[in-house]
């Protein structure tokens, strides 16, 4: 009679565990309470009910689980399962949030060491504070446990197929253990032909991520320093390509977890108690899987290396932002025998440049002393200095910085990409004839990482080299490297 009652309780416990594993903790709690009401107190059922509360990953349910543990230990003070489960709950409790519960953990562990030294329950309880939970509500932890178990299985087995076969034996020996079921499904799918790369990522994911980080860091540093014309989208695209293998692996892992939960939900809960003990092919029970550490030394090392890469990018970007040439503007009142007039109130060719980048600027025209009021200017010079370290060749050649519009003012005869400006950088020039006066003129704009300028002058020379040389000379007369 008692054996039959024990069989019924074992069957209910198995049903409750299966419902928790399938993500149906409310049904699991209802099943456990019904059995407790019908069969009376039972340590295993009380432990299953407490675990069904913990599966909710909620403060109120944690409190309810604690009440169940205390009720169980009042009736069964020496039960190893209840002691270990309560000790794990206390160890994972925030000391600031529930100081009383957290303080009870060491007491429970001490009692557990007396009753079951070196037991798997004691090892799990001792590692609870430094390992992640296998709670099905905590998806990040579930993925971590899954990856940890599968990587360990593949590392210790002679072949991937041997790892899958061993995991299948363990899962068969404990058909209601979700962790073993997930391990069996994971090793089974990753041991298939053509999954070598996925297994490598599983075992060496940190190394792969670090190598990908090195590649991306190199691309970003190159972009900042010697390849400014390359868009940042190249680095972004490279990063996305390097992430693609992980997307495939995560797809396999997610599918394995889903299959394991479905298998447990549909498992036969009427199995004869005691069959689990000898289900393995070698006559032994399933392996007790070790706790999963929250953070390993290896992870700390790679996290530090990753921070070093971020620091390298940050330092390079900061150094690049400071590494631009500094100039002082020399605003001549007279220039080449011509009288100068300030144009900044009427003419500002640098209006499109953000104010935060500008340091100082000037815009002046130069005419002969005795020239009429409406006489054409011989020179128009506009220069500005500042932090233009993001300056690109295309900004000058495509007209993105300084306007070179002469529509309505002149007829353009020639436009070209000139050589370097007064102090390297880039320059663009054109020749045109002023409509109102018929005066032949040339105009050049330049920019480098510390200055921008525009020079408009009268010239009848069709020689491009002569136009460029005049523009460079005028620009150099109005700009001086800082410190000279």
Short mmCIF file of C-alpha atoms in Angstrom, two decimals:
data_model
loop_
_atom_site.label_atom_id
_atom_site.label_comp_id
_atom_site.label_asym_id
_atom_site.label_seq_id
_atom_site.Cartn_x
_atom_site.Cartn_y
_atom_site.Cartn_z
CA UNK A 1 0.00 0.00 0.00
CA UNK A 2 2.77 2.41 0.95
CA UNK A 3 4.71 1.47 -2.18
CA UNK A 4 1.70 2.38 -4.32
CA UNK A 5 1.35 5.72 -2.50
CA UNK A 6 5.04 6.44 -3.07
CA UNK A 7 4.63 5.58 -6.73
CA UNK A 8 1.75 8.05 -7.03
CA UNK A 9 3.80 10.79 -5.39
CA UNK A 10 6.79 10.08 -7.62
CA UNK A 11 4.50 10.27 -10.63
CA UNK A 12 3.06 13.63 -9.51
CA UNK A 13 6.52 15.02 -8.84
CA UNK A 14 7.56 14.01 -12.32
CA UNK A 15 4.46 15.64 -13.79
CA UNK A 16 5.14 18.86 -11.86
CA UNK A 17 8.78 18.94 -13.01
CA UNK A 18 7.72 18.36 -16.61
CA UNK A 19 5.19 21.21 -16.46
CA UNK A 20 7.83 23.58 -15.04
CA UNK A 21 10.29 22.54 -17.74
CA UNK A 22 7.64 23.18 -20.39
CA UNK A 23 7.12 26.73 -19.11
CA UNK A 24 3.77 26.06 -17.41
CA UNK A 25 4.55 26.80 -13.73
CA UNK A 26 0.98 27.77 -12.82
CA UNK A 27 -0.27 24.33 -13.86
CA UNK A 28 2.64 22.77 -12.03
CA UNK A 29 1.69 24.54 -8.80
CA UNK A 30 -1.95 23.53 -9.13
CA UNK A 31 -0.93 19.90 -9.67
CA UNK A 32 1.39 19.93 -6.66
CA UNK A 33 -1.20 21.52 -4.35
CA UNK A 34 -3.87 19.04 -5.42
CA UNK A 35 -1.56 16.14 -4.66
CA UNK A 36 -0.52 17.59 -1.29
CA UNK A 37 -4.16 18.04 -0.38
CA UNK A 38 -4.98 14.49 -1.37
CA UNK A 39 -1.88 12.60 -0.24
CA UNK A 40 -0.65 14.74 2.66
CA UNK A 41 2.77 16.34 3.24
CA UNK A 42 5.63 15.06 1.10
CA UNK A 43 9.14 16.51 0.92
CA UNK A 44 9.47 15.89 -2.81
CA UNK A 45 6.12 17.48 -3.62
CA UNK A 46 6.90 20.50 -1.44
CA UNK A 47 10.25 20.91 -3.21
CA UNK A 48 8.51 20.64 -6.59
CA UNK A 49 5.95 23.28 -5.51
CA UNK A 50 8.72 25.63 -4.36
CA UNK A 51 10.55 25.18 -7.68
CA UNK A 52 7.32 25.96 -9.54
CA UNK A 53 7.16 29.26 -7.65
CA UNK A 54 10.82 30.03 -8.38
CA UNK A 55 10.21 29.41 -12.09
CA UNK A 56 8.18 32.64 -12.21
CA UNK A 57 11.33 34.71 -11.46
CA UNK A 58 9.22 37.15 -9.45
CA UNK A 59 9.70 38.62 -5.96
CA UNK A 60 6.23 37.60 -4.77
CA UNK A 61 6.76 34.04 -5.98
CA UNK A 62 10.21 33.96 -4.37
CA UNK A 63 8.51 34.86 -1.09
CA UNK A 64 5.94 32.11 -1.67
CA UNK A 65 8.74 29.63 -2.41
CA UNK A 66 10.44 30.58 0.86
CA UNK A 67 7.21 29.89 2.75
CA UNK A 68 6.99 26.47 1.10
CA UNK A 69 10.61 25.68 1.98
CA UNK A 70 10.07 26.70 5.61
CA UNK A 71 6.87 24.67 5.82
CA UNK A 72 8.65 21.66 4.36
CA UNK A 73 11.63 21.91 6.69
CA UNK A 74 9.32 22.23 9.70
CA UNK A 75 7.93 18.80 8.77
CA UNK A 76 11.05 17.27 7.21
CA UNK A 77 13.98 19.07 8.90
CA UNK A 78 16.61 16.74 7.51
CA UNK A 79 15.50 16.57 3.86
CA UNK A 80 18.50 17.19 1.62
CA UNK A 81 16.49 18.48 -1.33
CA UNK A 82 14.59 21.08 0.69
CA UNK A 83 17.74 22.23 2.48
CA UNK A 84 19.65 22.58 -0.77
CA UNK A 85 16.80 24.36 -2.60
CA UNK A 86 16.30 26.83 0.25
CA UNK A 87 20.05 27.43 0.50
CA UNK A 88 20.24 28.19 -3.23
CA UNK A 89 17.34 30.65 -2.94
CA UNK A 90 19.06 32.42 -0.04
CA UNK A 91 22.43 32.54 -1.82
CA UNK A 92 20.91 34.17 -4.90
CA UNK A 93 18.93 36.74 -2.90
CA UNK A 94 20.15 40.33 -2.86
CA UNK A 95 21.50 41.06 0.61
CA UNK A 96 20.18 44.64 0.46
CA UNK A 97 16.73 43.64 -0.74
CA UNK A 98 16.15 40.65 1.60
CA UNK A 99 18.89 40.75 4.26
CA UNK A 100 17.15 38.21 6.51
CA UNK A 101 16.77 35.62 3.79
CA UNK A 102 20.31 36.15 2.54
CA UNK A 103 21.68 35.70 6.09
CA UNK A 104 19.95 32.31 6.44
CA UNK A 105 21.98 30.88 3.56
CA UNK A 106 25.18 30.10 5.53
CA UNK A 107 23.15 28.41 8.28
CA UNK A 108 21.42 26.16 5.77
CA UNK A 109 24.73 25.33 4.09
CA UNK A 110 26.27 24.40 7.42
CA UNK A 111 23.36 22.01 8.12
CA UNK A 112 23.67 20.55 4.62
CA UNK A 113 27.40 19.91 5.13
CA UNK A 114 26.59 17.93 8.27
CA UNK A 115 23.93 15.79 6.61
CA UNK A 116 25.32 15.34 3.09
CA UNK A 117 29.00 16.28 2.74
CA UNK A 118 30.30 16.17 -0.85
CA UNK A 119 26.78 15.60 -2.19
CA UNK A 120 25.69 17.05 -5.54
CA UNK A 121 23.03 19.07 -3.69
CA UNK A 122 25.69 20.64 -1.48
CA UNK A 123 27.90 21.46 -4.45
CA UNK A 124 25.03 23.17 -6.25
CA UNK A 125 24.04 25.14 -3.17
CA UNK A 126 27.63 26.27 -2.52
CA UNK A 127 28.01 27.40 -6.14
CA UNK A 128 24.63 29.16 -6.23
CA UNK A 129 26.04 32.58 -5.35
CA UNK A 130 28.66 32.44 -8.10
CA UNK A 131 26.75 30.60 -10.83
CA UNK A 132 23.87 31.51 -13.09
CA UNK A 133 20.35 30.26 -12.61
CA UNK A 134 18.84 27.70 -14.96
CA UNK A 135 15.46 29.32 -14.44
CA UNK A 136 13.45 28.98 -17.66
CA UNK A 137 12.19 32.53 -17.23
CA UNK A 138 15.72 33.88 -17.44
CA UNK A 139 16.45 33.42 -21.15
CA UNK A 140 19.96 34.87 -21.02
CA UNK A 141 20.92 32.36 -18.32
CA UNK A 142 19.32 29.49 -20.22
CA UNK A 143 21.42 30.31 -23.29
CA UNK A 144 24.54 30.55 -21.16
CA UNK A 145 23.90 27.19 -19.49
CA UNK A 146 23.13 25.60 -22.84
CA UNK A 147 26.34 26.90 -24.43
CA UNK A 148 28.44 26.00 -21.39
CA UNK A 149 27.14 22.42 -21.24
CA UNK A 150 27.42 21.77 -24.97
CA UNK A 151 30.92 23.25 -25.25
CA UNK A 152 32.07 21.16 -22.30
CA UNK A 153 30.53 18.00 -23.80
CA UNK A 154 32.25 18.52 -27.16
CA UNK A 155 35.57 19.35 -25.49
CA UNK A 156 35.61 16.19 -23.39
CA UNK A 157 34.34 13.72 -26.01
CA UNK A 158 36.65 12.14 -28.61
CA UNK A 159 34.25 13.00 -31.44
CA UNK A 160 31.15 15.22 -31.81
CA UNK A 161 29.06 12.11 -32.42
CA UNK A 162 30.32 10.58 -29.17
CA UNK A 163 29.34 13.74 -27.28
CA UNK A 164 25.84 13.61 -28.78
CA UNK A 165 25.46 9.90 -27.94
CA UNK A 166 26.57 10.43 -24.33
CA UNK A 167 24.23 13.41 -23.89
CA UNK A 168 21.35 11.35 -25.29
CA UNK A 169 22.09 8.61 -22.72
CA UNK A 170 22.08 11.12 -19.87
CA UNK A 171 18.81 12.63 -21.06
CA UNK A 172 17.24 9.17 -21.33
CA UNK A 173 18.36 8.38 -17.79
CA UNK A 174 16.63 11.53 -16.48
CA UNK A 175 13.71 12.21 -18.83
CA UNK A 176 12.37 15.04 -16.69
CA UNK A 177 15.64 17.02 -16.44
CA UNK A 178 15.32 20.00 -18.80
CA UNK A 179 19.02 20.81 -18.67
CA UNK A 180 19.98 17.33 -19.86
CA UNK A 181 17.23 17.40 -22.50
CA UNK A 182 18.57 20.70 -23.87
CA UNK A 183 22.10 19.29 -23.86
CA UNK A 184 20.99 16.22 -25.81
CA UNK A 185 19.15 18.28 -28.42
CA UNK A 186 22.02 20.77 -28.74
CA UNK A 187 24.79 18.21 -29.17
CA UNK A 188 22.59 16.22 -31.53
CA UNK A 189 22.03 19.12 -33.92
CA UNK A 190 25.60 20.46 -33.75
CA UNK A 191 27.20 17.02 -34.21
CA UNK A 192 25.66 16.77 -37.68
CA UNK A 193 27.87 16.88 -40.77
CA UNK A 194 28.70 20.40 -41.89
CA UNK A 195 28.37 21.97 -38.43
CA UNK A 196 32.11 22.20 -37.71
CA UNK A 197 32.07 25.98 -37.86
CA UNK A 198 29.12 26.16 -35.46
CA UNK A 199 30.90 23.89 -32.98
CA UNK A 200 34.02 26.02 -33.26
CA UNK A 201 32.04 29.18 -32.50
CA UNK A 202 30.41 27.43 -29.56
CA UNK A 203 33.75 26.52 -28.01
CA UNK A 204 35.80 29.49 -29.18
CA UNK A 205 33.19 32.23 -29.36
CA UNK A 206 35.23 34.60 -27.19
CA UNK A 207 38.28 34.25 -29.41
CA UNK A 208 36.16 34.80 -32.53
CA UNK A 209 34.54 37.91 -31.07
CA UNK A 210 37.91 39.28 -30.08
CA UNK A 211 39.36 38.62 -33.56
CA UNK A 212 36.32 40.33 -35.10
CA UNK A 213 36.85 43.23 -32.72
CA UNK A 214 40.48 43.51 -33.79
CA UNK A 215 39.44 43.63 -37.45
CA UNK A 216 36.79 46.29 -36.82
CA UNK A 217 39.16 48.31 -34.65
CA UNK A 218 41.78 48.20 -37.41
CA UNK A 219 39.27 49.36 -40.01
CA UNK A 220 38.05 52.22 -37.84
CA UNK A 221 41.59 53.36 -37.01
CA UNK A 222 42.54 53.23 -40.70
CA UNK A 223 39.45 55.26 -41.53
CA UNK A 224 40.32 57.86 -38.91
CA UNK A 225 44.01 58.15 -39.79
CA UNK A 226 45.08 57.26 -43.33
CA UNK A 227 41.87 56.46 -45.25
CA UNK A 228 39.51 59.35 -44.46
CA UNK A 229 37.71 58.99 -47.78
CA UNK A 230 36.43 55.52 -46.84
CA UNK A 231 32.95 55.79 -45.27
CA UNK A 232 32.26 54.36 -41.83
CA UNK A 233 29.67 52.15 -43.50
CA UNK A 234 32.52 49.87 -44.62
CA UNK A 235 33.35 49.07 -41.00
CA UNK A 236 29.66 48.65 -40.20
CA UNK A 237 29.22 46.25 -43.11
CA UNK A 238 32.28 44.26 -42.06
CA UNK A 239 30.88 44.01 -38.53
CA UNK A 240 27.55 42.70 -39.82
CA UNK A 241 29.27 40.10 -41.99
CA UNK A 242 31.36 38.91 -39.05
CA UNK A 243 28.19 38.53 -36.97
CA UNK A 244 26.44 36.30 -39.50
CA UNK A 245 28.01 33.00 -38.24
CA UNK A 246 26.70 33.76 -34.73
CA UNK A 247 23.19 34.25 -36.09
CA UNK A 248 23.28 30.73 -37.51
CA UNK A 249 24.54 29.29 -34.23
CA UNK A 250 21.89 31.11 -32.20
CA UNK A 251 19.22 29.75 -34.53
CA UNK A 252 20.40 26.17 -33.85
CA UNK A 253 20.56 26.79 -30.08
CA UNK A 254 17.10 28.33 -29.96
CA UNK A 255 15.60 25.46 -31.96
CA UNK A 256 17.28 22.90 -29.66
CA UNK A 257 15.79 24.56 -26.56
CA UNK A 258 12.36 24.57 -28.15
CA UNK A 259 12.56 20.89 -29.08
CA UNK A 260 13.72 19.96 -25.58
CA UNK A 261 10.80 21.80 -23.95
CA UNK A 262 8.32 20.22 -26.36
CA UNK A 263 9.74 16.75 -25.73
CA UNK A 264 9.42 17.15 -21.98
CA UNK A 265 5.90 18.57 -22.25
CA UNK A 266 4.76 15.52 -24.20
CA UNK A 267 6.81 12.98 -22.24
CA UNK A 268 5.05 10.03 -20.71
CA UNK A 269 4.53 11.03 -17.09
CA UNK A 270 3.28 7.56 -16.19
CA UNK A 271 6.70 5.93 -16.34
CA UNK A 272 7.31 3.43 -13.57
CA UNK A 273 9.28 5.09 -10.74
CA UNK A 274 12.77 3.77 -10.45
CA UNK A 275 13.28 3.27 -14.20
CA UNK A 276 15.39 6.43 -14.31
CA UNK A 277 18.09 4.95 -12.13
CA UNK A 278 19.18 2.42 -14.69
CA UNK A 279 18.22 3.97 -17.98
CA UNK A 280 21.80 4.60 -19.06
CA UNK A 281 23.52 2.02 -21.21
CA UNK A 282 26.28 1.57 -18.66
CA UNK A 283 23.86 0.86 -15.80
CA UNK A 284 24.63 4.11 -14.01
CA UNK A 285 22.46 7.19 -13.46
CA UNK A 286 22.88 10.44 -15.37
CA UNK A 287 25.88 12.65 -14.85
CA UNK A 288 25.39 15.49 -12.37
CA UNK A 289 26.22 18.50 -14.51
CA UNK A 290 28.38 21.11 -12.77
CA UNK A 291 27.12 24.60 -11.92
CA UNK A 292 27.69 27.25 -14.55
CA UNK A 293 29.98 30.06 -13.37
CA UNK A 294 28.63 33.57 -13.73
CA UNK A 295 31.91 34.88 -15.11
CA UNK A 296 35.09 32.94 -15.80
CA UNK A 297 38.65 34.24 -15.73
CA UNK A 298 38.80 33.72 -19.46
CA UNK A 299 35.77 35.97 -19.92
CA UNK A 300 37.32 38.59 -17.68
CA UNK A 301 40.49 38.47 -19.79
CA UNK A 302 38.65 38.91 -23.08
CA UNK A 303 36.44 41.62 -21.61
CA UNK A 304 39.59 43.49 -20.62
CA UNK A 305 41.03 43.00 -24.10
CA UNK A 306 37.79 44.31 -25.61
CA UNK A 307 37.95 47.41 -23.42
CA UNK A 308 41.53 47.90 -24.59
CA UNK A 309 40.30 47.87 -28.21
CA UNK A 310 37.62 50.44 -27.41
CA UNK A 311 40.23 52.55 -25.67
CA UNK A 312 42.49 52.33 -28.73
CA UNK A 313 39.69 53.58 -30.96
CA UNK A 314 38.83 56.36 -28.53
CA UNK A 315 42.44 57.51 -28.15
CA UNK A 316 42.95 57.42 -31.92
CA UNK A 317 39.78 59.42 -32.55
CA UNK A 318 40.72 61.95 -29.89
CA UNK A 319 44.28 62.29 -31.22
CA UNK A 320 42.89 62.71 -34.74
CA UNK A 321 40.58 65.47 -33.53
CA UNK A 322 43.63 67.33 -32.21
CA UNK A 323 45.90 66.58 -35.15
CA UNK A 324 45.02 69.40 -37.52
CA UNK A 325 47.26 72.26 -38.66
CA UNK A 326 46.95 75.58 -36.82
CA UNK A 327 47.10 78.87 -38.69
CA UNK A 328 46.96 82.56 -37.88
CA UNK A 329 45.16 84.94 -40.26
CA UNK A 330 47.03 87.99 -41.54
CA UNK A 331 44.42 90.54 -42.68
CA UNK A 332 46.31 93.13 -44.78
CA UNK A 333 44.99 96.69 -44.85
CA UNK A 334 46.85 97.15 -48.13
CA UNK A 335 47.95 94.40 -50.43
CA UNK A 336 50.17 94.65 -53.48
CA UNK A 337 49.63 98.40 -53.61
CA UNK A 338 45.85 98.03 -53.34
CA UNK A 339 43.57 99.31 -50.60
CA UNK A 340 41.56 96.76 -48.62
CA UNK A 341 37.94 96.86 -47.45
CA UNK A 342 36.31 94.47 -44.96
CA UNK A 343 33.43 92.52 -46.50
CA UNK A 344 32.33 90.38 -43.58
CA UNK A 345 29.17 92.41 -42.94
CA UNK A 346 28.02 91.93 -46.56
CA UNK A 347 29.68 88.68 -47.64
CA UNK A 348 30.22 85.48 -45.62
CA UNK A 349 31.27 82.48 -47.70
CA UNK A 350 31.63 80.37 -44.54
CA UNK A 351 28.03 80.54 -43.41
CA UNK A 352 27.51 76.80 -43.91
CA UNK A 353 30.39 75.87 -41.61
CA UNK A 354 29.31 75.01 -38.02
CA UNK A 355 30.31 77.74 -35.61
CA UNK A 356 31.91 75.25 -33.25
CA UNK A 357 34.54 74.44 -35.89
CA UNK A 358 35.48 78.02 -36.74
CA UNK A 359 38.27 79.85 -34.96
CA UNK A 360 38.60 83.13 -36.88
CA UNK A 361 37.91 84.39 -40.40
CA UNK A 362 38.23 87.39 -42.67
CA UNK A 363 36.85 88.50 -46.05
CA UNK A 364 38.35 91.51 -47.85
CA UNK A 365 38.40 93.11 -51.29
CA UNK A 366 41.30 95.11 -52.70
CA UNK A 367 41.03 97.94 -55.21
CA UNK A 368 43.35 100.70 -56.44
CA UNK A 369 43.59 103.83 -54.27
CA UNK A 370 42.17 106.08 -57.01
CA UNK A 371 39.59 103.58 -58.30
CA UNK A 372 36.01 104.70 -58.85
CA UNK A 373 33.35 103.61 -56.38
CA UNK A 374 31.88 101.06 -58.79
CA UNK A 375 35.24 99.80 -60.06
CA UNK A 376 35.85 96.04 -60.11
CA UNK A 377 37.99 94.66 -57.31
CA UNK A 378 41.41 93.29 -58.19
CA UNK A 379 41.31 90.69 -55.41
CA UNK A 380 38.68 89.19 -53.16
CA UNK A 381 40.18 87.08 -50.38
CA UNK A 382 38.23 85.11 -47.77
CA UNK A 383 39.97 82.75 -45.32
CA UNK A 384 39.01 81.01 -42.13
CA UNK A 385 40.80 78.78 -39.64
CA UNK A 386 39.54 76.15 -37.21
CA UNK A 387 39.19 72.48 -36.47
CA UNK A 388 38.34 70.88 -39.81
CA UNK A 389 39.87 67.46 -39.10
CA UNK A 390 36.87 65.80 -40.81
CA UNK A 391 37.62 67.63 -44.07
CA UNK A 392 37.46 65.40 -47.14
CA UNK A 393 38.60 65.78 -50.71
CA UNK A 394 35.02 65.47 -51.95
CA UNK A 395 33.94 68.45 -49.85
CA UNK A 396 36.11 70.69 -52.00
CA UNK A 397 35.78 69.07 -55.41
CA UNK A 398 32.02 68.53 -55.14
CA UNK A 399 31.32 72.06 -53.88
CA UNK A 400 30.23 70.96 -50.42
CA UNK A 401 32.17 73.58 -48.45
CA UNK A 402 32.58 76.83 -50.38
CA UNK A 403 30.30 78.03 -53.18
CA UNK A 404 31.72 78.56 -56.64
CA UNK A 405 28.56 79.92 -58.17
CA UNK A 406 28.95 82.53 -60.93
CA UNK A 407 25.52 82.14 -62.51
CA UNK A 408 24.25 85.59 -63.48
CA UNK A 409 27.63 87.18 -62.77
CA UNK A 410 29.86 85.62 -65.38
CA UNK A 411 30.36 83.12 -68.18
CA UNK A 412 32.50 80.16 -67.05
CA UNK A 413 35.17 79.09 -69.51
CA UNK A 414 37.02 76.42 -67.56
CA UNK A 415 36.86 74.61 -64.24
CA UNK A 416 39.26 72.02 -62.88
CA UNK A 417 40.61 70.18 -59.88
CA UNK A 418 43.76 72.01 -59.00
CA UNK A 419 46.71 70.68 -57.09
CA UNK A 420 47.26 71.31 -53.41
CA UNK A 421 46.18 74.56 -51.76
CA UNK A 422 48.54 77.02 -50.02
CA UNK A 423 49.46 74.44 -47.36
CA UNK A 424 48.58 71.13 -49.03
CA UNK A 425 44.95 70.04 -48.76
CA UNK A 426 42.78 70.31 -51.87
CA UNK A 427 41.96 73.13 -54.30
CA UNK A 428 39.53 73.74 -57.15
CA UNK A 429 39.67 76.59 -59.67
CA UNK A 430 37.70 78.09 -62.50
CA UNK A 431 38.04 80.94 -65.03
CA UNK A 432 35.13 83.12 -66.10
CA UNK A 433 34.33 86.47 -67.68
CA UNK A 434 32.38 88.95 -65.60
CA UNK A 435 29.19 89.87 -67.47
CA UNK A 436 28.81 93.45 -66.20
CA UNK A 437 32.34 94.62 -66.98
CA UNK A 438 33.73 91.98 -69.35
CA UNK A 439 36.65 91.51 -66.94
CA UNK A 440 38.39 88.12 -67.13
CA UNK A 441 38.65 86.58 -63.67
CA UNK A 442 39.78 83.41 -61.93
CA UNK A 443 38.48 81.91 -58.73
CA UNK A 444 40.01 79.18 -56.55
CA UNK A 445 38.78 77.62 -53.32
CA UNK A 446 40.86 75.41 -51.07
CA UNK A 447 40.55 73.54 -47.81
CA UNK A 448 42.75 71.50 -45.54
CA UNK A 449 42.18 70.23 -42.02
CA UNK A 450 42.95 73.60 -40.45
CA UNK A 451 41.88 76.23 -42.98
CA UNK A 452 39.51 77.07 -45.81
CA UNK A 453 39.79 79.90 -48.26
CA UNK A 454 38.62 81.51 -51.43
CA UNK A 455 40.61 83.79 -53.75
CA UNK A 456 39.01 85.72 -56.63
CA UNK A 457 41.25 87.84 -58.79
CA UNK A 458 41.54 89.53 -62.17
CA UNK A 459 43.63 87.69 -64.72
CA UNK A 460 43.87 87.41 -68.48
CA UNK A 461 46.18 84.41 -68.25
CA UNK A 462 44.67 81.17 -69.61
CA UNK A 463 47.44 79.11 -68.06
CA UNK A 464 46.02 76.86 -65.33
CA UNK A 465 49.37 76.59 -63.55
CA UNK A 466 49.63 80.37 -63.36
CA UNK A 467 46.10 80.65 -61.91
CA UNK A 468 46.87 77.98 -59.28
CA UNK A 469 50.19 79.57 -58.34
CA UNK A 470 48.56 82.98 -57.89
CA UNK A 471 45.87 81.46 -55.65
CA UNK A 472 48.48 79.63 -53.53
CA UNK A 473 50.60 82.77 -53.18
CA UNK A 474 47.67 84.93 -52.13
CA UNK A 475 46.46 82.26 -49.70
CA UNK A 476 49.90 81.93 -48.14
CA UNK A 477 50.07 85.74 -47.72
CA UNK A 478 46.88 85.70 -45.65
CA UNK A 479 47.65 82.55 -43.63
CA UNK A 480 50.66 81.81 -41.48
CA UNK A 481 51.31 78.54 -39.65
CA UNK A 482 50.79 79.22 -35.96
CA UNK A 483 54.05 79.95 -34.18
CA UNK A 484 55.83 81.34 -37.25
#
